[in-house]
Amino acid sequence: MSRRPLKHSETRAGWLFSLPWIIGFLALFVWPLVASIWWSLCRFDMISPPRWVGLNNYVRLANDVTQQQGFGQALTNTMYYSLLSVPLSVVIGILLAVLLSARLRGQAIYRTLVFLPSVIPVVAASILWLWLLNPESGMINYLLSWIGIPPQNWLNQARSAFSLETVEVLQNYTAGNPLKLFGSKDALILMTLWGVGNFVVIYLAAISDIPQSLYEAAEMDGASPCRKLLHVTLPMLSPVIFFNLVMGLIRSVQTFTSIYVLSEGTGAPGGSLNLISLELFLSAFSSLEMGYASAMALLLFIGLMLATILLFRTSRYWVHYRMVA
Amino acid sequence: MNQRWVKTGGLYLVAWFTVTIFSLPLLVMVSGSLKSSEQLTRDPYSLWPAGWNWINYPEALASMPFLVYLSNTLLLCTGCVIGTTLSCALAAYGLSRVDWSGRRWMFGLVIATMLLPWHITMIPRFVLISELGLYNSLWSIVLPTFLGDAFFIFLLRQFFMTIPEQLLDAGRMDGLSQWGLFWQIVIPLSKPALATVALFQFVITWNDFGSPLLYLNDPQKFPLAYGLERFVSSYGDQTNLLLAAATLFTLPMILIFFLAQKTFIQGISTTGIKG
């Protein structure tokens, strides 16, 4: 008899407790999503009201892609950065985690020192890397010189290491010209990898969850450390690797602060640090083309969703979820 | 036996090498911040400054309105920490311990907001903030934190679920309303989880560069992260001062990390968010 009013008051309490979030959801997510879709079909400079232009903004984006300018260049830059930095973070992250889970004296100190770079604020880290990557007196070129690698231009060079022109550079090198391989995006990748500690922590937690009995069984079968890594550690880590791939992809596409500080907000040199997030910011707030920028944001969102779905699809072939007994 | 010794030795060598590579940039930052600019050009690579130029620090501070930036950062941090902790605790309670039919799908919506990249919401949020007259006010950054955040709601909800139902039942026997249960039973029991949320929000706000770049244009309102970036554009050639400022800006984060190492590591390995 008293159930109904009780249920009723529970429902009211539920709504009331969630109210701040509901307001936030409507004002900061639902409305922005709807507005973005609407503005992407308009010319909108924030001063005069939005004016309908149909699919113009999307046509412009497609043109940019075919001509490799503006958004097109930013897309290529973002893909270069993501396709290199994400897999490298995964591989280096796992190797570091395996190393740091070995029983060594001072293990806690090693772990702390590898993690420490990821607590450094991005603005401070970027200022530091501007100096480390200085072509004349930066520490990186100095260290490379120890192993016989000539000084690189890093942030002063638009061309990155894995590009078609590199073949030419290598040919010129054999003809006696200086070897200038690494450019600004390679520098950005290097800086990203320095902050890999976040991922290492996640791998370390997962490694400590792997039952010791699996390794003992592998040892009984005479497996070498290498085979144990391949056939025990990696399959057991695969759900975490998958999680880190998805998170890493999302994070790499959203990279903004580091490229802004490294290029002083311009994407220089030669637009080579102009990733989509910076291109979007500049189109919206420096060229005041909110409609065009909204269309770009939507395309980015759809692209990211598709990539994530693709990753999920492939995951069933390589991700092993542990059977719950 | 001998082979084993070689193996362990090799492992130590690899470990030391790796750790050196990872720590080197920080050593460069600190040592560079203590060199005179003359020494920095003459001898950029030594990690031990010849003369300890502590004067770089006051000089770096004097070349920007450091105290203004710092107090803005602390204001923002305080506001955002209060906002996030309060709003996320409320929502997390409503979505875990209040028994109502909407809580399941609403939690689904909370998770869905995590999938929306900031790019999509950036422009409409900017328009909204301007319409509310909050452009160039610290409230533009603080206010949204009073409206909840998916990651923290998720984290707190997981924690609230572990509170035994008997405790809440006991509270109900004593005639507590939902509001009373929340404040007198759930909140006092959840101090560690709330501290985690507060800590992460503090770090996020301290580091945040994007929001002040978007919403603030009066140097009197800049927080440190943004002020520091402006400092790069104007003092780009004085590397030792830049490194001193960057070191000062980093120091609190390193201190927090060492004081709350466990919370940090656990928070990251359970939610995967970046500190």
Coordinates of C-alpha atoms in Angstrom, one line a residue:
Chain A
M1 CA 0.0 0.0 0.0
S2 CA 2.8 2.4 0.9
R3 CA 4.8 1.1 -2.2
R4 CA 3.5 3.5 -4.7
P5 CA 4.2 6.8 -2.9
L6 CA 7.7 5.4 -2.0
K7 CA 8.5 4.5 -5.6
H8 CA 7.2 8.0 -6.6
S9 CA 9.5 9.7 -4.1
E10 CA 12.5 7.6 -5.2
T11 CA 11.9 8.6 -8.8
R12 CA 11.7 12.2 -7.8
A13 CA 14.9 11.9 -5.7
G14 CA 16.6 10.2 -8.7
W15 CA 15.8 13.0 -11.0
L16 CA 16.8 15.6 -8.4
F17 CA 20.2 14.1 -7.7
S18 CA 20.9 13.8 -11.4
L19 CA 19.6 17.3 -12.1
P20 CA 23.0 19.1 -12.3
W21 CA 24.3 16.4 -14.7
I22 CA 21.1 16.5 -16.8
I23 CA 21.4 20.3 -17.2
G24 CA 25.0 19.8 -18.2
F25 CA 24.0 17.0 -20.6
L26 CA 21.5 19.2 -22.4
A27 CA 23.5 22.4 -22.4
L28 CA 27.0 21.0 -23.0
F29 CA 26.3 17.9 -25.1
V30 CA 22.9 17.7 -26.7
W31 CA 22.5 21.3 -27.7
P32 CA 26.1 21.6 -29.0
L33 CA 25.7 18.4 -31.1
V34 CA 22.5 19.7 -32.7
A35 CA 24.0 23.2 -33.1
S36 CA 27.1 21.8 -34.7
I37 CA 25.1 19.8 -37.2
W38 CA 23.0 22.9 -38.0
W39 CA 25.9 25.3 -38.3
S40 CA 27.9 22.8 -40.5
L41 CA 25.3 23.6 -43.1
C42 CA 25.6 27.4 -42.7
R43 CA 27.9 30.2 -43.1
F44 CA 28.4 31.5 -39.5
D45 CA 30.9 34.1 -38.2
M46 CA 29.3 34.6 -34.8
I47 CA 28.7 38.3 -35.5
S48 CA 25.7 37.9 -37.9
P49 CA 23.2 35.1 -37.6
P50 CA 24.0 31.8 -39.4
R51 CA 23.0 31.7 -43.1
W52 CA 22.1 28.4 -44.8
V53 CA 24.6 27.3 -47.5
G54 CA 23.7 23.6 -47.8
L55 CA 26.6 21.3 -48.3
N56 CA 29.0 24.0 -49.3
N57 CA 31.2 23.5 -46.2
Y58 CA 31.5 19.8 -46.9
V59 CA 32.3 20.4 -50.5
R60 CA 35.1 22.7 -49.4
L61 CA 36.5 20.1 -47.1
A62 CA 36.5 17.6 -49.9
N63 CA 38.3 20.0 -52.1
D64 CA 40.9 20.7 -49.4
V65 CA 41.5 17.0 -49.2
T66 CA 42.0 16.5 -52.9
Q67 CA 44.3 19.5 -53.1
Q68 CA 46.2 18.7 -49.8
Q69 CA 45.7 22.2 -48.4
G70 CA 44.2 23.4 -45.1
F71 CA 42.0 20.6 -43.8
G72 CA 43.5 18.1 -46.3
Q73 CA 47.0 18.8 -45.0
A74 CA 45.8 18.7 -41.4
L75 CA 44.2 15.3 -42.0
T76 CA 47.4 13.9 -43.5
N77 CA 49.4 15.3 -40.6
T78 CA 47.0 13.8 -38.0
M79 CA 47.1 10.4 -39.7
Y80 CA 50.9 10.4 -39.8
Y81 CA 51.0 11.3 -36.2
S82 CA 48.4 8.8 -35.0
L83 CA 49.5 5.9 -37.2
L84 CA 53.0 6.2 -35.8
S85 CA 52.6 7.4 -32.3
V86 CA 49.8 5.0 -31.3
P87 CA 51.4 1.7 -32.3
L88 CA 54.8 2.9 -31.0
S89 CA 53.2 3.8 -27.6
V90 CA 51.7 0.3 -27.5
V91 CA 54.9 -1.5 -28.3
I92 CA 57.2 0.6 -26.2
G93 CA 54.6 0.6 -23.4
I94 CA 54.5 -3.2 -23.3
L95 CA 58.3 -3.6 -23.5
L96 CA 58.7 -1.1 -20.6
A97 CA 56.1 -2.9 -18.6
V98 CA 57.7 -6.3 -19.1
L99 CA 61.1 -4.8 -18.1
L100 CA 59.7 -3.0 -15.1
S101 CA 57.8 -6.1 -13.9
A102 CA 61.1 -8.1 -13.7
R103 CA 62.2 -8.6 -10.2
L104 CA 65.0 -6.1 -10.0
R105 CA 66.4 -4.3 -7.0
G106 CA 65.1 -0.7 -7.1
Q107 CA 62.1 -1.7 -9.2
A108 CA 59.9 0.9 -7.5
I109 CA 62.4 3.7 -8.3
Y110 CA 62.6 2.6 -12.0
R111 CA 58.8 2.6 -12.2
T112 CA 58.5 6.0 -10.7
L113 CA 61.1 7.5 -13.0
V114 CA 59.5 6.1 -16.1
F115 CA 56.1 7.4 -15.0
L116 CA 57.3 10.8 -13.9
P117 CA 57.3 12.4 -17.3
S118 CA 53.6 11.9 -17.7
V119 CA 52.9 14.1 -14.6
I120 CA 54.7 17.0 -16.2
P121 CA 52.1 19.6 -17.4
V122 CA 51.9 19.6 -21.2
V123 CA 52.8 23.3 -21.5
A124 CA 55.9 22.8 -19.4
A125 CA 56.9 19.6 -21.3
S126 CA 56.5 21.4 -24.6
I127 CA 58.7 24.3 -23.4
L128 CA 61.3 21.8 -22.3
W129 CA 61.2 19.9 -25.6
L130 CA 61.6 23.1 -27.6
W131 CA 65.0 23.3 -25.9
L132 CA 65.8 19.6 -26.1
L133 CA 65.1 19.5 -29.8
N134 CA 67.1 22.7 -30.6
P135 CA 69.1 21.8 -33.7
E136 CA 72.3 23.6 -32.5
S137 CA 72.4 23.0 -28.8
G138 CA 69.7 20.5 -27.9
M139 CA 70.4 17.4 -25.9
I140 CA 68.7 15.1 -28.4
N141 CA 71.0 15.9 -31.3
Y142 CA 74.0 15.7 -28.9
L143 CA 72.9 12.2 -27.8
L144 CA 72.4 11.2 -31.5
S145 CA 75.9 12.4 -32.3
W146 CA 77.2 9.8 -29.9
I147 CA 75.9 7.0 -32.1
G148 CA 77.0 8.7 -35.2
I149 CA 73.8 10.3 -36.4
P150 CA 74.3 13.8 -37.8
P151 CA 72.3 16.7 -36.3
Q152 CA 68.6 16.8 -37.3
N153 CA 66.4 19.8 -37.9
W154 CA 63.5 18.5 -35.8
L155 CA 61.0 21.4 -35.2
N156 CA 62.5 23.5 -38.0
Q157 CA 61.8 21.0 -40.7
A158 CA 58.4 20.4 -42.3
R159 CA 59.3 17.1 -44.0
S160 CA 59.0 14.1 -41.8
A161 CA 61.0 10.9 -41.8
F162 CA 58.5 8.6 -43.4
S163 CA 57.6 10.5 -46.5
L164 CA 58.2 10.0 -50.2
E165 CA 60.8 12.8 -50.3
T166 CA 62.9 10.8 -47.9
V167 CA 64.0 8.5 -50.7
E168 CA 65.5 11.6 -52.4
V169 CA 67.2 12.7 -49.2
L170 CA 68.8 9.3 -48.9
Q171 CA 70.0 9.5 -52.5
N172 CA 71.4 13.0 -51.9
Y173 CA 73.1 11.6 -48.8
T174 CA 75.0 9.0 -50.7
A175 CA 76.1 11.9 -53.0
G176 CA 77.6 13.6 -49.9
N177 CA 74.8 15.9 -48.7
P178 CA 73.9 16.1 -45.0
L179 CA 71.3 13.6 -43.8
K180 CA 68.3 15.5 -42.5
L181 CA 65.7 12.9 -41.8
F182 CA 63.5 13.9 -38.9
G183 CA 61.0 16.8 -39.0
S184 CA 58.5 18.4 -36.7
K185 CA 56.0 15.6 -36.5
D186 CA 58.7 13.1 -35.7
A187 CA 59.7 15.5 -32.9
L188 CA 56.1 15.5 -31.7
I189 CA 56.0 11.7 -31.7
L190 CA 59.3 11.6 -29.7
M191 CA 57.8 13.9 -27.1
T192 CA 54.6 11.8 -27.0
L193 CA 56.6 8.6 -26.4
W194 CA 58.4 10.3 -23.5
G195 CA 55.0 10.5 -21.8
V196 CA 54.2 6.8 -22.3
G197 CA 54.2 6.1 -18.6
N198 CA 50.4 6.4 -18.3
F199 CA 50.1 3.3 -20.5
V200 CA 52.9 1.5 -18.8
V201 CA 51.0 1.8 -15.5
I202 CA 48.0 0.1 -17.0
Y203 CA 50.1 -2.7 -18.6
L204 CA 51.9 -3.2 -15.2
A205 CA 48.6 -3.6 -13.4
A206 CA 47.5 -6.1 -16.0
I207 CA 50.8 -8.1 -15.9
S208 CA 50.5 -8.4 -12.2
D209 CA 47.1 -10.0 -12.7
I210 CA 48.4 -12.8 -14.9
P211 CA 48.3 -16.0 -12.9
Q212 CA 51.9 -17.3 -12.1
S213 CA 50.7 -20.8 -12.9
L214 CA 50.5 -20.0 -16.6
Y215 CA 54.2 -19.2 -16.6
E216 CA 55.0 -22.3 -14.6
A217 CA 53.1 -24.4 -17.1
A218 CA 55.0 -22.8 -20.0
E219 CA 58.3 -23.4 -18.2
M220 CA 57.4 -27.1 -17.8
D221 CA 57.0 -27.2 -21.6
G222 CA 60.5 -25.7 -21.9
A223 CA 59.4 -22.3 -23.2
S224 CA 62.1 -19.6 -23.6
P225 CA 61.5 -16.1 -22.1
C226 CA 60.7 -14.9 -25.6
R227 CA 58.1 -17.6 -26.2
K228 CA 56.6 -16.9 -22.7
L229 CA 56.2 -13.2 -23.8
L230 CA 54.6 -14.2 -27.1
H231 CA 52.4 -17.0 -25.9
V232 CA 51.5 -16.1 -22.4
T233 CA 52.0 -12.4 -21.6
L234 CA 50.7 -10.9 -24.9
P235 CA 47.5 -12.9 -25.2
M236 CA 46.8 -12.2 -21.5
L237 CA 47.4 -8.5 -22.1
S238 CA 45.3 -8.3 -25.3
P239 CA 42.2 -6.8 -23.7
V240 CA 44.4 -4.0 -22.1
I241 CA 46.3 -3.6 -25.4
F242 CA 42.9 -3.1 -27.1
F243 CA 41.8 -0.6 -24.5
N244 CA 45.0 1.3 -24.9
L245 CA 44.8 1.3 -28.7
V246 CA 41.3 2.9 -28.6
M247 CA 42.3 5.4 -25.9
G248 CA 45.6 6.2 -27.6
L249 CA 43.8 6.8 -30.9
I250 CA 41.3 9.1 -29.4
R251 CA 44.0 10.9 -27.4
S252 CA 46.3 11.3 -30.4
V253 CA 43.5 12.8 -32.6
Q254 CA 42.7 15.3 -29.8
T255 CA 46.3 16.4 -29.3
F256 CA 46.2 20.2 -29.1
T257 CA 48.2 21.9 -26.4
S258 CA 51.6 20.4 -27.4
I259 CA 51.3 21.4 -31.0
Y260 CA 50.0 24.8 -30.0
V261 CA 52.9 25.5 -27.8
L262 CA 55.5 23.9 -30.0
S263 CA 54.4 26.0 -33.0
E264 CA 53.3 29.1 -31.1
G265 CA 49.8 28.5 -32.4
T266 CA 50.6 28.6 -36.1
G267 CA 51.2 24.9 -37.0
A268 CA 54.6 26.0 -38.4
P269 CA 56.9 25.0 -40.0
G270 CA 55.1 24.9 -43.3
G271 CA 51.8 23.8 -41.7
S272 CA 53.5 20.5 -40.7
L273 CA 52.3 20.7 -37.1
N274 CA 48.9 21.7 -38.1
L275 CA 46.9 18.7 -36.9
I276 CA 43.1 18.7 -37.3
S277 CA 42.4 20.0 -33.8
L278 CA 44.6 23.1 -34.5
E279 CA 43.2 23.6 -38.0
L280 CA 39.7 23.4 -36.4
F281 CA 40.6 25.9 -33.7
L282 CA 42.2 28.3 -36.2
S283 CA 39.3 28.1 -38.7
A284 CA 36.8 28.8 -35.9
F285 CA 38.5 31.5 -33.8
S286 CA 41.0 33.1 -36.1
S287 CA 39.2 33.0 -39.5
L288 CA 35.8 33.0 -37.7
E289 CA 34.4 30.4 -40.0
M290 CA 32.3 28.6 -37.5
G291 CA 30.2 26.7 -40.1
Y292 CA 33.2 25.3 -41.9
A293 CA 34.9 24.4 -38.6
S294 CA 31.6 22.7 -37.4
A295 CA 31.6 20.6 -40.5
M296 CA 35.2 19.6 -39.9
A297 CA 34.4 18.7 -36.3
L298 CA 31.6 16.4 -37.4
L299 CA 33.7 14.7 -40.0
L300 CA 36.4 14.2 -37.4
F301 CA 33.8 12.7 -35.0
I302 CA 32.5 10.3 -37.7
G303 CA 36.0 9.3 -38.7
L304 CA 36.9 8.6 -35.1
M305 CA 33.7 6.5 -34.6
L306 CA 34.4 4.5 -37.8
A307 CA 38.0 3.9 -36.7
T308 CA 36.8 2.8 -33.3
I309 CA 34.2 0.4 -34.7
L310 CA 36.8 -1.0 -37.1
L311 CA 39.1 -1.7 -34.1
F312 CA 36.2 -3.3 -32.3
R313 CA 35.5 -5.5 -35.3
T314 CA 39.1 -6.7 -35.6
S315 CA 39.4 -7.2 -31.9
R316 CA 37.6 -10.5 -31.9
Y317 CA 40.4 -12.0 -34.0
W318 CA 43.2 -11.0 -31.5
V319 CA 41.7 -10.1 -28.2
H320 CA 41.4 -13.0 -25.7
Y321 CA 39.0 -12.4 -22.9
R322 CA 39.8 -14.6 -19.9
M323 CA 37.2 -17.3 -19.3
V324 CA 35.5 -16.8 -16.0
A325 CA 35.5 -20.2 -14.3
Chain B
M1 CA 75.3 -20.1 -12.9
N2 CA 77.6 -17.8 -14.9
Q3 CA 75.0 -17.5 -17.6
R4 CA 72.4 -16.5 -15.1
W5 CA 74.7 -13.8 -13.8
V6 CA 75.2 -12.4 -17.3
K7 CA 71.4 -12.4 -17.8
T8 CA 70.6 -10.4 -14.6
G9 CA 73.5 -8.0 -15.3
G10 CA 72.1 -7.4 -18.8
L11 CA 68.6 -6.8 -17.4
Y12 CA 70.0 -4.2 -14.9
L13 CA 71.9 -2.5 -17.7
V14 CA 68.8 -2.2 -19.9
A15 CA 66.8 -0.9 -16.9
W16 CA 69.4 1.7 -16.0
F17 CA 69.7 2.8 -19.6
T18 CA 65.9 3.2 -20.0
V19 CA 65.5 5.0 -16.7
T20 CA 68.4 7.4 -17.7
I21 CA 66.7 8.2 -21.0
F22 CA 63.4 8.9 -19.4
S23 CA 64.9 11.1 -16.6
L24 CA 67.3 13.0 -18.8
P25 CA 64.9 15.6 -20.1
L26 CA 63.9 16.5 -16.5
L27 CA 67.6 16.8 -15.5
V28 CA 68.1 19.1 -18.5
M29 CA 65.2 21.2 -17.4
V30 CA 66.4 21.7 -13.9
S31 CA 70.1 22.1 -14.7
G32 CA 69.2 24.5 -17.6
S33 CA 67.1 26.6 -15.2
L34 CA 70.2 27.1 -13.0
K35 CA 72.6 28.1 -15.7
S36 CA 73.4 31.6 -16.8
S37 CA 72.5 32.3 -20.4
E38 CA 76.2 32.7 -21.1
Q39 CA 76.8 29.2 -19.8
L40 CA 73.8 27.8 -21.6
T41 CA 75.2 28.8 -25.0
R42 CA 78.8 27.9 -24.1
D43 CA 78.1 24.6 -22.5
P44 CA 74.5 23.4 -23.1
Y45 CA 75.1 19.7 -22.4
S46 CA 76.5 19.5 -18.9
L47 CA 74.0 18.5 -16.3
W48 CA 75.9 20.2 -13.5
P49 CA 75.6 23.9 -13.7
A50 CA 79.0 25.6 -13.2
G51 CA 77.6 28.4 -11.0
W52 CA 74.2 27.9 -9.4
N53 CA 72.3 30.7 -10.9
W54 CA 69.3 30.8 -8.5
I55 CA 68.7 34.4 -9.7
N56 CA 67.0 32.9 -12.8
Y57 CA 64.0 32.0 -10.7
P58 CA 63.2 35.5 -9.3
E59 CA 64.1 36.9 -12.7
A60 CA 61.6 34.6 -14.5
L61 CA 59.0 35.5 -11.9
A62 CA 59.6 39.2 -12.3
S63 CA 59.3 39.0 -16.1
M64 CA 55.6 38.0 -15.8
P65 CA 52.8 38.8 -13.4
F66 CA 53.4 35.5 -11.7
L67 CA 51.4 36.1 -8.6
V68 CA 48.4 37.2 -10.6
Y69 CA 48.6 34.0 -12.7
L70 CA 49.1 31.8 -9.7
S71 CA 46.2 33.3 -7.8
N72 CA 44.0 32.8 -10.9
T73 CA 45.1 29.2 -11.2
L74 CA 44.4 28.6 -7.6
L75 CA 41.0 30.2 -7.9
L76 CA 40.2 28.1 -10.9
C77 CA 41.4 24.9 -9.1
T78 CA 39.4 25.6 -6.0
G79 CA 36.2 26.4 -8.0
C80 CA 36.6 23.4 -10.3
V81 CA 37.4 20.9 -7.5
I82 CA 34.3 22.0 -5.5
G83 CA 32.2 21.9 -8.7
T84 CA 33.2 18.5 -9.9
T85 CA 33.2 16.8 -6.5
L86 CA 29.8 18.1 -5.6
S87 CA 28.0 17.6 -9.0
C88 CA 29.6 14.2 -9.7
A89 CA 28.9 12.9 -6.2
L90 CA 25.2 13.9 -6.5
A91 CA 24.8 12.4 -10.0
A92 CA 26.7 9.2 -9.0
Y93 CA 24.5 8.7 -6.0
G94 CA 21.3 9.3 -8.0
L95 CA 22.5 6.8 -10.6
S96 CA 23.6 4.1 -8.1
R97 CA 21.8 4.1 -4.8
V98 CA 18.4 5.7 -5.6
D99 CA 16.0 3.0 -6.9
W100 CA 14.3 4.5 -9.9
S101 CA 13.6 3.3 -13.4
G102 CA 15.6 5.9 -15.3
R103 CA 18.9 5.3 -13.7
R104 CA 20.1 2.6 -16.1
W105 CA 19.6 4.4 -19.4
M106 CA 20.7 7.6 -17.9
F107 CA 24.0 6.0 -16.9
G108 CA 24.3 4.8 -20.5
L109 CA 24.0 8.5 -21.6
V110 CA 26.7 9.5 -19.1
I111 CA 29.0 7.0 -20.7
A112 CA 28.0 8.1 -24.2
T113 CA 29.2 11.7 -23.5
M114 CA 32.7 10.3 -23.1
L115 CA 32.7 9.3 -26.8
L116 CA 32.0 12.9 -28.0
P117 CA 35.3 14.6 -28.8
W118 CA 35.7 18.2 -27.5
H119 CA 36.0 19.4 -31.1
I120 CA 32.2 19.0 -31.6
T121 CA 31.2 20.8 -28.5
M122 CA 33.9 23.5 -28.6
I123 CA 32.1 26.1 -30.8
P124 CA 28.6 25.8 -29.4
R125 CA 30.0 25.9 -25.9
F126 CA 31.9 29.1 -26.7
V127 CA 28.7 30.6 -28.1
L128 CA 26.8 29.6 -25.0
I129 CA 29.4 31.0 -22.7
S130 CA 29.5 34.3 -24.6
E131 CA 25.7 34.5 -24.5
L132 CA 25.7 34.0 -20.8
G133 CA 28.1 37.0 -20.5
L134 CA 30.8 34.8 -19.1
Y135 CA 33.4 35.4 -21.8
N136 CA 36.6 36.6 -20.1
S137 CA 35.4 35.5 -16.7
L138 CA 36.9 32.7 -14.6
W139 CA 33.3 31.4 -14.3
S140 CA 33.5 30.3 -17.9
I141 CA 35.8 27.6 -16.8
V142 CA 34.4 26.9 -13.3
L143 CA 30.7 26.8 -14.1
P144 CA 30.7 23.7 -16.4
T145 CA 32.3 21.7 -13.6
F146 CA 29.2 22.2 -11.5
L147 CA 27.3 20.2 -14.2
G148 CA 29.1 16.9 -13.8
D149 CA 31.8 14.9 -15.7
A150 CA 31.3 11.4 -17.1
F151 CA 34.7 10.0 -16.0
F152 CA 34.2 11.1 -12.4
I153 CA 30.6 10.1 -12.2
F154 CA 31.6 6.7 -13.4
L155 CA 34.4 6.5 -10.8
L156 CA 32.2 7.6 -7.9
R157 CA 29.3 5.4 -9.0
Q158 CA 31.6 2.3 -8.9
F159 CA 32.6 3.3 -5.4
F160 CA 29.1 4.0 -4.1
M161 CA 28.0 0.6 -5.3
T162 CA 30.3 -1.0 -2.8
I163 CA 28.7 0.6 0.2
P164 CA 26.6 -2.2 1.9
E165 CA 22.9 -1.8 1.6
Q166 CA 22.5 -2.6 5.3
L167 CA 24.1 0.7 6.2
L168 CA 21.6 2.6 4.1
D169 CA 18.8 0.6 5.5
A170 CA 19.9 1.5 9.0
G171 CA 19.8 5.1 8.0
R172 CA 16.3 4.7 6.6
M173 CA 15.2 3.2 9.9
D174 CA 16.4 6.3 11.6
G175 CA 14.1 8.2 9.3
L176 CA 16.8 9.7 7.0
S177 CA 15.6 11.0 3.6
Q178 CA 17.6 10.3 0.4
W179 CA 19.2 13.7 1.0
G180 CA 20.1 12.7 4.6
L181 CA 21.4 9.3 3.5
F182 CA 23.6 11.0 0.9
W183 CA 25.2 13.5 3.3
Q184 CA 25.3 11.5 6.5
I185 CA 26.2 8.0 5.3
V186 CA 27.4 7.9 1.7
I187 CA 29.6 11.0 1.7
P188 CA 31.5 10.3 5.0
L189 CA 32.2 6.7 3.7
S190 CA 33.4 7.8 0.4
K191 CA 36.2 10.2 1.4
P192 CA 39.0 8.2 -0.4
A193 CA 37.0 8.2 -3.7
L194 CA 36.1 11.9 -3.4
A195 CA 39.7 12.7 -2.7
T196 CA 40.7 10.9 -5.9
V197 CA 38.2 12.9 -7.9
A198 CA 39.4 16.2 -6.2
L199 CA 43.0 15.4 -6.8
F200 CA 42.5 14.6 -10.5
Q201 CA 40.4 17.6 -11.1
F202 CA 43.0 19.8 -9.4
V203 CA 45.7 18.4 -11.7
I204 CA 43.5 18.8 -14.8
T205 CA 42.7 22.4 -14.0
W206 CA 46.3 23.2 -13.1
N207 CA 47.4 21.9 -16.5
D208 CA 44.4 23.1 -18.6
F209 CA 45.5 25.3 -21.5
G210 CA 42.6 24.9 -23.9
S211 CA 39.9 26.6 -21.8
P212 CA 41.8 29.7 -20.9
L213 CA 42.9 30.0 -24.5
L214 CA 39.3 29.9 -25.6
Y215 CA 37.5 31.9 -22.9
L216 CA 40.0 34.4 -21.5
N217 CA 41.6 37.4 -23.1
D218 CA 42.5 39.7 -20.3
P219 CA 46.1 39.0 -19.0
Q220 CA 44.9 39.9 -15.5
K221 CA 42.7 36.7 -15.6
F222 CA 45.2 34.3 -17.1
P223 CA 46.1 31.1 -15.2
L224 CA 49.7 29.9 -15.1
A225 CA 49.4 27.4 -18.0
Y226 CA 48.3 30.1 -20.4
G227 CA 50.5 32.8 -19.0
L228 CA 53.5 30.5 -19.4
E229 CA 52.7 29.9 -23.0
R230 CA 52.5 33.7 -23.6
F231 CA 55.9 33.9 -21.9
V232 CA 57.4 31.6 -24.5
S233 CA 56.3 34.0 -27.3
S234 CA 57.9 37.0 -25.6
Y235 CA 61.0 35.5 -24.0
G236 CA 61.7 32.7 -26.4
D237 CA 65.4 33.4 -26.6
Q238 CA 66.0 33.4 -22.8
T239 CA 65.9 29.6 -22.4
N240 CA 67.2 29.6 -18.9
L241 CA 64.3 31.8 -17.7
L242 CA 61.9 29.7 -19.6
L243 CA 63.2 26.6 -18.1
A244 CA 63.1 28.1 -14.6
A245 CA 59.4 29.1 -15.1
A246 CA 58.6 25.7 -16.5
T247 CA 60.3 24.0 -13.5
L248 CA 58.3 26.1 -11.0
F249 CA 55.1 25.3 -12.9
T250 CA 55.9 21.6 -12.8
L251 CA 57.1 21.4 -9.2
P252 CA 53.6 21.2 -7.5
M253 CA 52.6 18.4 -9.9
I254 CA 55.7 16.4 -8.9
L255 CA 55.0 17.1 -5.2
I256 CA 51.4 16.0 -5.5
F257 CA 52.5 12.9 -7.4
F258 CA 54.9 11.9 -4.7
L259 CA 52.5 12.6 -1.9
A260 CA 49.6 10.8 -3.5
Q261 CA 51.4 8.2 -5.7
K262 CA 49.0 5.4 -4.8
T263 CA 45.9 7.4 -5.6
F264 CA 47.4 8.5 -8.9
I265 CA 48.4 5.1 -10.1
Q266 CA 45.1 3.5 -9.0
G267 CA 43.1 6.2 -10.6
I268 CA 44.9 5.7 -13.9
S269 CA 44.8 2.0 -14.0
T270 CA 41.1 1.9 -13.2
T271 CA 39.9 4.5 -15.5
G272 CA 42.7 5.1 -18.0
I273 CA 42.4 8.8 -17.8
K274 CA 45.3 11.1 -18.1
G275 CA 46.4 13.0 -15.0

